[in-house]
Amino acid sequence: MTTNASNPSSVTRRGVLHTAAGTLAAGLVAGSASANTKTPVSPATGRADPHGRFAGRSVVITGGTSGIGKATAYAFAREGALVAFNGRREALGKRNEQEIQSFGGRALYVKSDVRDEQQVEAFLDAAIAAHGRLDIVDNNAGIWIGGRALHETNSRDFADVNATNIDGVYFTMKHAIGRMLRQNRPGGSIVNIASIVGYRGDPASIVYATSKGAVLQMTRNAATDYGPKNIRINSVSPGPTRTDMLRNAARTMGLESVDAMAGSITIGRLGEPEEVARAVMWLASDEASNVHGTDLPVGGGSLLK
């Protein structure tokens, strides 16, 4: 995160963040008001279940080194999936790979950048080489640059966000779908991570919100093309979720804690990465076999305010 030196009132935040950008502004309004701090959801623990509901299925996750992506990789692995995930931070990726393997899960980390189409192809091919096929894709990788009104933004910010949040989803969907169609049993499930800010206008969030609106539209349009091909495509729109990036954003804005943002959420608390992961898993599972071209908001009722 850096501040804009030419405009000290503007704040730029970068990194993997699948929370509602507008919640930060709402958190400022809420100030230090006490939140309804219900018991947060704890990460899943215990050994991986080789006979779990995703046993033997090959799952690819982009941006799986931290936050929601990491929680999703761990959750799928505990349910018996063969997980492959990527990210640019190699040390984190290798550590996550080892941790998943330590509780009996099967995981492969591949250092790659979703902004580069060739690296995306290489990542998918590595996953298929390791696990035999491609069943489920979770497009999680994304960055957020916010804190500026439209006239304060610059073309570099716009290009940087779109390169990851739009191009990365496009490249991954394009090449994953192509490979799914060529398998001996064509088909699969894709879940894209959008955001509730893709639905609404939030202050100082135009770059990020625009990119997530594009993810929602890519999901809908791709669904019309590939439903007949046995490839289900859906999305999840997280609301404010307790991640390291959100903590950094809170500190940058001078808030005592991320819980100061909970006043903007109907249920009165932040979401947990594991809660978003469970939504992704449900959409990817056979339980959602008739759910297609749909977005599932997971934000504690954030869209109600």
Tab-separated table of C-alpha atoms in Angstrom:
chain	number	residue	atom	x	y	z
A	1	MET	CA	0.000	0.000	0.000
A	2	THR	CA	1.295	3.391	-0.870
A	3	THR	CA	0.004	6.888	-0.560
A	4	ASN	CA	-0.223	9.111	-3.570
A	5	ALA	CA	2.538	11.666	-3.021
A	6	SER	CA	1.005	14.142	-5.419
A	7	ASN	CA	-2.294	14.006	-3.567
A	8	PRO	CA	-1.851	13.200	0.136
A	9	SER	CA	-5.608	12.816	0.595
A	10	SER	CA	-5.696	9.940	-1.852
A	11	VAL	CA	-4.779	6.449	-0.738
A	12	THR	CA	-3.834	3.642	-3.071
A	13	ARG	CA	-4.102	0.055	-1.880
A	14	ARG	CA	-2.662	-2.846	-3.822
A	15	GLY	CA	-2.822	-6.589	-3.321
A	16	VAL	CA	-5.066	-9.589	-3.296
A	17	LEU	CA	-8.366	-8.422	-1.865
A	18	HIS	CA	-11.781	-9.881	-2.402
A	19	THR	CA	-13.712	-7.618	-0.066
A	20	ALA	CA	-16.032	-4.776	-0.877
A	21	ALA	CA	-13.990	-1.660	-1.492
A	22	GLY	CA	-16.883	0.513	-0.489
A	23	THR	CA	-16.909	-1.023	2.964
A	24	LEU	CA	-13.815	0.966	3.793
A	25	ALA	CA	-15.660	4.200	3.212
A	26	ALA	CA	-18.600	2.858	5.199
A	27	GLY	CA	-16.208	1.878	7.959
A	28	LEU	CA	-14.992	5.436	8.218
A	29	VAL	CA	-18.562	6.584	8.711
A	30	ALA	CA	-19.089	3.902	11.339
A	31	GLY	CA	-15.891	5.024	13.052
A	32	SER	CA	-15.109	3.195	16.230
A	33	ALA	CA	-18.694	2.149	16.895
A	34	SER	CA	-18.836	-1.243	18.521
A	35	ALA	CA	-19.651	-4.114	16.186
A	36	ASN	CA	-21.828	-7.089	16.825
A	37	THR	CA	-18.875	-9.430	17.115
A	38	LYS	CA	-20.416	-12.843	16.774
A	39	THR	CA	-18.143	-15.825	17.052
A	40	PRO	CA	-16.077	-15.971	13.845
A	41	VAL	CA	-15.809	-19.134	11.844
A	42	SER	CA	-12.651	-21.076	12.594
A	43	PRO	CA	-10.580	-22.662	9.833
A	44	ALA	CA	-11.244	-26.330	9.192
A	45	THR	CA	-8.889	-28.583	11.093
A	46	GLY	CA	-7.967	-32.228	11.065
A	47	ARG	CA	-6.665	-34.608	8.454
A	48	ALA	CA	-7.687	-34.517	4.823
A	49	ASP	CA	-10.452	-36.975	3.993
A	50	PRO	CA	-9.418	-39.087	0.995
A	51	HIS	CA	-13.077	-40.034	0.600
A	52	GLY	CA	-14.450	-36.504	0.912
A	53	ARG	CA	-16.991	-35.019	-1.480
A	54	PHE	CA	-14.246	-33.836	-3.866
A	55	ALA	CA	-12.156	-37.006	-3.681
A	56	GLY	CA	-10.065	-37.447	-6.799
A	57	ARG	CA	-11.254	-34.241	-8.465
A	58	SER	CA	-8.676	-31.920	-9.940
A	59	VAL	CA	-9.130	-28.360	-8.660
A	60	VAL	CA	-7.232	-25.329	-9.938
A	61	ILE	CA	-7.176	-22.109	-7.904
A	62	THR	CA	-5.604	-18.857	-9.027
A	63	GLY	CA	-4.204	-16.546	-6.364
A	64	GLY	CA	-4.051	-19.300	-3.763
A	65	THR	CA	-1.190	-17.961	-1.671
A	66	SER	CA	-3.213	-15.909	0.832
A	67	GLY	CA	-6.647	-14.738	1.937
A	68	ILE	CA	-9.698	-16.299	0.339
A	69	GLY	CA	-7.625	-18.193	-2.230
A	70	LYS	CA	-5.561	-19.863	0.466
A	71	ALA	CA	-8.661	-20.759	2.502
A	72	THR	CA	-10.253	-22.248	-0.603
A	73	ALA	CA	-7.191	-24.333	-1.453
A	74	TYR	CA	-7.052	-25.731	2.076
A	75	ALA	CA	-10.787	-26.428	2.158
A	76	PHE	CA	-10.801	-28.336	-1.130
A	77	ALA	CA	-7.731	-30.335	-0.073
A	78	ARG	CA	-9.404	-31.353	3.207
A	79	GLU	CA	-12.314	-32.692	1.150
A	80	GLY	CA	-10.020	-34.966	-0.860
A	81	ALA	CA	-9.453	-32.783	-3.938
A	82	LEU	CA	-6.241	-32.760	-5.942
A	83	VAL	CA	-5.394	-29.076	-5.636
A	84	ALA	CA	-3.151	-26.963	-7.853
A	85	PHE	CA	-2.793	-23.271	-7.091
A	86	ASN	CA	-0.686	-20.412	-8.322
A	87	GLY	CA	0.516	-16.996	-7.237
A	88	ARG	CA	3.472	-14.694	-7.605
A	89	ARG	CA	4.794	-15.013	-4.039
A	90	GLU	CA	6.845	-18.180	-4.154
A	91	ALA	CA	7.726	-18.389	-0.461
A	92	LEU	CA	4.057	-18.260	0.544
A	93	GLY	CA	3.108	-20.701	-2.186
A	94	LYS	CA	5.670	-23.275	-1.140
A	95	ARG	CA	4.716	-22.912	2.512
A	96	ASN	CA	1.030	-23.445	1.732
A	97	GLU	CA	1.857	-26.464	-0.417
A	98	GLN	CA	3.811	-28.023	2.454
A	99	GLU	CA	1.096	-27.247	5.004
A	100	ILE	CA	-1.566	-28.900	2.865
A	101	GLN	CA	0.621	-31.949	2.418
A	102	SER	CA	1.287	-32.035	6.181
A	103	PHE	CA	-2.408	-32.681	6.937
A	104	GLY	CA	-2.655	-35.346	4.243
A	105	GLY	CA	-3.867	-33.187	1.382
A	106	ARG	CA	-2.575	-33.273	-2.156
A	107	ALA	CA	-1.396	-29.934	-3.503
A	108	LEU	CA	0.817	-28.469	-6.183
A	109	TYR	CA	2.015	-24.874	-6.127
A	110	VAL	CA	3.089	-23.289	-9.408
A	111	LYS	CA	4.653	-19.851	-9.414
A	112	SER	CA	2.906	-17.957	-12.197
A	113	ASP	CA	1.247	-14.656	-13.012
A	114	VAL	CA	-2.328	-14.581	-14.325
A	115	ARG	CA	-1.523	-11.382	-16.242
A	116	ASP	CA	0.656	-13.430	-18.588
A	117	GLU	CA	-1.320	-15.699	-20.928
A	118	GLN	CA	1.560	-18.104	-21.526
A	119	GLN	CA	2.121	-18.508	-17.787
A	120	VAL	CA	-1.567	-19.265	-17.334
A	121	GLU	CA	-1.371	-22.014	-19.960
A	122	ALA	CA	1.756	-23.452	-18.337
A	123	PHE	CA	0.040	-23.475	-14.934
A	124	LEU	CA	-3.013	-25.309	-16.253
A	125	ASP	CA	-0.839	-27.821	-18.088
A	126	ALA	CA	1.188	-28.457	-14.923
A	127	ALA	CA	-2.023	-29.129	-12.998
A	128	ILE	CA	-3.257	-31.551	-15.645
A	129	ALA	CA	0.128	-33.287	-15.814
A	130	ALA	CA	0.086	-33.773	-12.036
A	131	HIS	CA	-3.570	-34.694	-11.552
A	132	GLY	CA	-4.687	-36.167	-14.873
A	133	ARG	CA	-7.496	-33.782	-15.818
A	134	LEU	CA	-9.214	-30.508	-14.953
A	135	ASP	CA	-12.550	-30.599	-13.099
A	136	ILE	CA	-12.928	-27.345	-11.163
A	137	VAL	CA	-11.439	-23.862	-11.585
A	138	ASP	CA	-11.673	-21.076	-9.017
A	139	ASN	CA	-10.617	-17.696	-10.429
A	140	ASN	CA	-9.544	-16.005	-7.230
A	141	ALA	CA	-6.493	-13.893	-8.164
A	142	GLY	CA	-7.138	-10.181	-7.987
A	143	ILE	CA	-5.810	-6.832	-6.844
A	144	TRP	CA	-7.469	-3.734	-5.510
A	145	ILE	CA	-6.439	-0.155	-6.121
A	146	GLY	CA	-8.864	2.204	-4.449
A	147	GLY	CA	-9.240	5.368	-2.462
A	148	ARG	CA	-9.567	7.719	-5.422
A	149	ALA	CA	-12.441	9.372	-7.168
A	150	LEU	CA	-12.540	9.052	-10.948
A	151	HIS	CA	-10.738	12.332	-11.710
A	152	GLU	CA	-7.904	11.339	-9.341
A	153	THR	CA	-7.252	7.962	-10.928
A	154	ASN	CA	-4.578	7.366	-13.512
A	155	SER	CA	-4.230	5.076	-16.485
A	156	ARG	CA	-1.578	2.958	-14.783
A	157	ASP	CA	-3.936	2.070	-11.924
A	158	PHE	CA	-6.690	1.226	-14.389
A	159	ALA	CA	-4.361	-0.959	-16.470
A	160	ASP	CA	-2.885	-2.718	-13.431
A	161	VAL	CA	-6.260	-3.678	-11.992
A	162	ASN	CA	-7.691	-4.773	-15.310
A	163	ALA	CA	-4.607	-6.842	-16.140
A	164	THR	CA	-5.180	-9.025	-13.095
A	165	ASN	CA	-8.888	-8.809	-12.398
A	166	ILE	CA	-10.158	-8.945	-15.979
A	167	ASP	CA	-7.358	-10.278	-18.192
A	168	GLY	CA	-6.400	-12.900	-15.605
A	169	VAL	CA	-9.942	-14.240	-15.403
A	170	TYR	CA	-10.277	-14.137	-19.190
A	171	PHE	CA	-7.001	-15.995	-19.809
A	172	THR	CA	-7.768	-18.649	-17.197
A	173	MET	CA	-11.329	-19.238	-18.369
A	174	LYS	CA	-10.311	-19.322	-22.026
A	175	HIS	CA	-7.615	-21.944	-21.606
A	176	ALA	CA	-9.316	-23.944	-18.864
A	177	ILE	CA	-12.494	-24.273	-20.927
A	178	GLY	CA	-10.510	-25.311	-23.981
A	179	ARG	CA	-8.868	-28.073	-21.983
A	180	MET	CA	-12.126	-29.156	-20.353
A	181	LEU	CA	-13.721	-29.563	-23.774
A	182	ARG	CA	-10.871	-31.792	-24.978
A	183	GLN	CA	-10.974	-34.201	-22.047
A	184	ASN	CA	-12.218	-37.747	-22.493
A	185	ARG	CA	-15.170	-36.791	-20.281
A	186	PRO	CA	-15.802	-33.177	-21.296
A	187	GLY	CA	-17.169	-30.877	-18.641
A	188	GLY	CA	-16.343	-29.108	-15.417
A	189	SER	CA	-17.214	-26.263	-13.109
A	190	ILE	CA	-15.797	-22.743	-12.970
A	191	VAL	CA	-16.322	-20.316	-10.082
A	192	ASN	CA	-15.138	-16.729	-10.504
A	193	ILE	CA	-14.581	-14.403	-7.559
A	194	ALA	CA	-16.347	-11.103	-8.158
A	195	SER	CA	-17.402	-8.627	-5.434
A	196	ILE	CA	-20.501	-6.924	-4.143
A	197	VAL	CA	-19.040	-3.645	-5.435
A	198	GLY	CA	-19.649	-5.047	-8.900
A	199	TYR	CA	-23.347	-4.457	-8.213
A	200	ARG	CA	-23.349	-0.989	-6.779
A	201	GLY	CA	-21.618	2.365	-6.840
A	202	ASP	CA	-19.227	2.912	-3.937
A	203	PRO	CA	-17.161	6.030	-3.213
A	204	ALA	CA	-13.575	6.057	-4.477
A	205	SER	CA	-13.830	2.522	-5.846
A	206	ILE	CA	-14.378	2.976	-9.557
A	207	VAL	CA	-11.321	1.088	-10.823
A	208	TYR	CA	-11.844	-1.994	-8.676
A	209	ALA	CA	-15.629	-1.947	-8.984
A	210	THR	CA	-15.456	-1.703	-12.770
A	211	SER	CA	-13.185	-4.735	-12.952
A	212	LYS	CA	-15.500	-6.801	-10.753
A	213	GLY	CA	-18.523	-5.760	-12.798
A	214	ALA	CA	-16.662	-7.159	-15.782
A	215	VAL	CA	-16.134	-10.462	-13.960
A	216	LEU	CA	-19.871	-10.717	-13.333
A	217	GLN	CA	-20.601	-10.108	-17.002
A	218	MET	CA	-17.941	-12.572	-18.192
A	219	THR	CA	-19.520	-15.180	-15.945
A	220	ARG	CA	-23.009	-14.645	-17.381
A	221	ASN	CA	-21.907	-14.587	-21.004
A	222	ALA	CA	-19.617	-17.600	-20.768
A	223	ALA	CA	-22.414	-19.504	-19.054
A	224	THR	CA	-24.653	-19.036	-22.103
A	225	ASP	CA	-21.978	-20.547	-24.342
A	226	TYR	CA	-20.838	-23.512	-22.292
A	227	GLY	CA	-23.872	-24.761	-20.407
A	228	PRO	CA	-24.695	-27.046	-23.336
A	229	LYS	CA	-21.116	-28.336	-23.163
A	230	ASN	CA	-21.525	-29.556	-19.566
A	231	ILE	CA	-19.400	-26.751	-18.108
A	232	ARG	CA	-21.154	-24.869	-15.316
A	233	ILE	CA	-19.947	-21.304	-14.740
A	234	ASN	CA	-20.900	-19.244	-11.686
A	235	SER	CA	-19.428	-16.559	-9.459
A	236	VAL	CA	-19.223	-15.580	-5.806
A	237	SER	CA	-19.325	-11.942	-4.680
A	238	PRO	CA	-17.683	-11.575	-1.265
A	239	GLY	CA	-18.473	-8.680	0.987
A	240	PRO	CA	-16.076	-7.378	3.671
A	241	THR	CA	-13.893	-10.344	4.570
A	242	ARG	CA	-11.244	-10.608	7.270
A	243	THR	CA	-7.984	-10.835	5.329
A	244	ASP	CA	-4.487	-9.449	5.762
A	245	MET	CA	-5.185	-6.966	3.024
A	246	LEU	CA	-8.240	-5.649	4.834
A	247	ARG	CA	-6.177	-5.255	8.011
A	248	ASN	CA	-3.579	-3.282	6.070
A	249	ALA	CA	-6.314	-1.110	4.611
A	250	ALA	CA	-7.742	-0.439	8.068
A	251	ARG	CA	-4.341	0.601	9.403
A	252	THR	CA	-3.778	2.852	6.404
A	253	MET	CA	-7.070	4.586	7.098
A	254	GLY	CA	-6.291	5.048	10.778
A	255	LEU	CA	-8.913	2.630	12.082
A	256	GLU	CA	-8.157	0.817	15.314
A	257	SER	CA	-9.245	-2.509	13.858
A	258	VAL	CA	-11.053	-4.012	10.898
A	259	ASP	CA	-14.058	-4.576	13.152
A	260	ALA	CA	-14.725	-0.836	12.951
A	261	MET	CA	-15.964	-1.602	9.429
A	262	ALA	CA	-18.626	-4.024	10.631
A	263	GLY	CA	-21.201	-1.283	11.016
A	264	SER	CA	-21.827	-1.401	7.276
A	265	ILE	CA	-22.804	-5.094	7.393
A	266	THR	CA	-26.323	-6.244	8.187
A	267	ILE	CA	-25.271	-9.159	10.400
A	268	GLY	CA	-22.801	-6.930	12.231
A	269	ARG	CA	-19.512	-8.691	11.610
A	270	LEU	CA	-16.902	-9.255	8.939
A	271	GLY	CA	-16.922	-12.391	6.882
A	272	GLU	CA	-14.230	-15.031	7.176
A	273	PRO	CA	-12.252	-16.412	4.210
A	274	GLU	CA	-13.506	-19.903	5.064
A	275	GLU	CA	-17.095	-18.754	4.617
A	276	VAL	CA	-16.357	-17.617	1.069
A	277	ALA	CA	-14.484	-20.865	0.444
A	278	ARG	CA	-17.542	-22.895	1.426
A	279	ALA	CA	-19.674	-20.933	-1.024
A	280	VAL	CA	-17.168	-21.641	-3.787
A	281	MET	CA	-17.163	-25.319	-2.903
A	282	TRP	CA	-20.944	-25.531	-2.923
A	283	LEU	CA	-21.168	-23.958	-6.378
A	284	ALA	CA	-18.488	-26.337	-7.636
A	285	SER	CA	-20.141	-29.409	-6.116
A	286	ASP	CA	-22.774	-31.787	-7.424
A	287	GLU	CA	-25.177	-30.248	-4.911
A	288	ALA	CA	-25.326	-27.224	-7.227
A	289	SER	CA	-25.686	-29.286	-10.395
A	290	ASN	CA	-28.560	-27.127	-11.662
A	291	VAL	CA	-26.977	-23.774	-10.715
A	292	HIS	CA	-25.485	-22.062	-13.746
A	293	GLY	CA	-24.771	-18.479	-14.773
A	294	THR	CA	-25.487	-17.281	-11.235
A	295	ASP	CA	-23.706	-15.021	-8.751
A	296	LEU	CA	-23.840	-15.800	-5.040
A	297	PRO	CA	-23.259	-12.775	-2.761
A	298	VAL	CA	-21.471	-13.765	0.465
A	299	GLY	CA	-21.349	-10.577	2.479
A	300	GLY	CA	-23.553	-10.846	5.523
A	301	GLY	CA	-26.310	-8.855	3.874
A	302	SER	CA	-24.012	-6.040	2.705
A	303	LEU	CA	-26.220	-5.450	-0.333
A	304	LEU	CA	-29.195	-4.713	1.918
A	305	LYS	CA	-27.701	-1.441	3.153
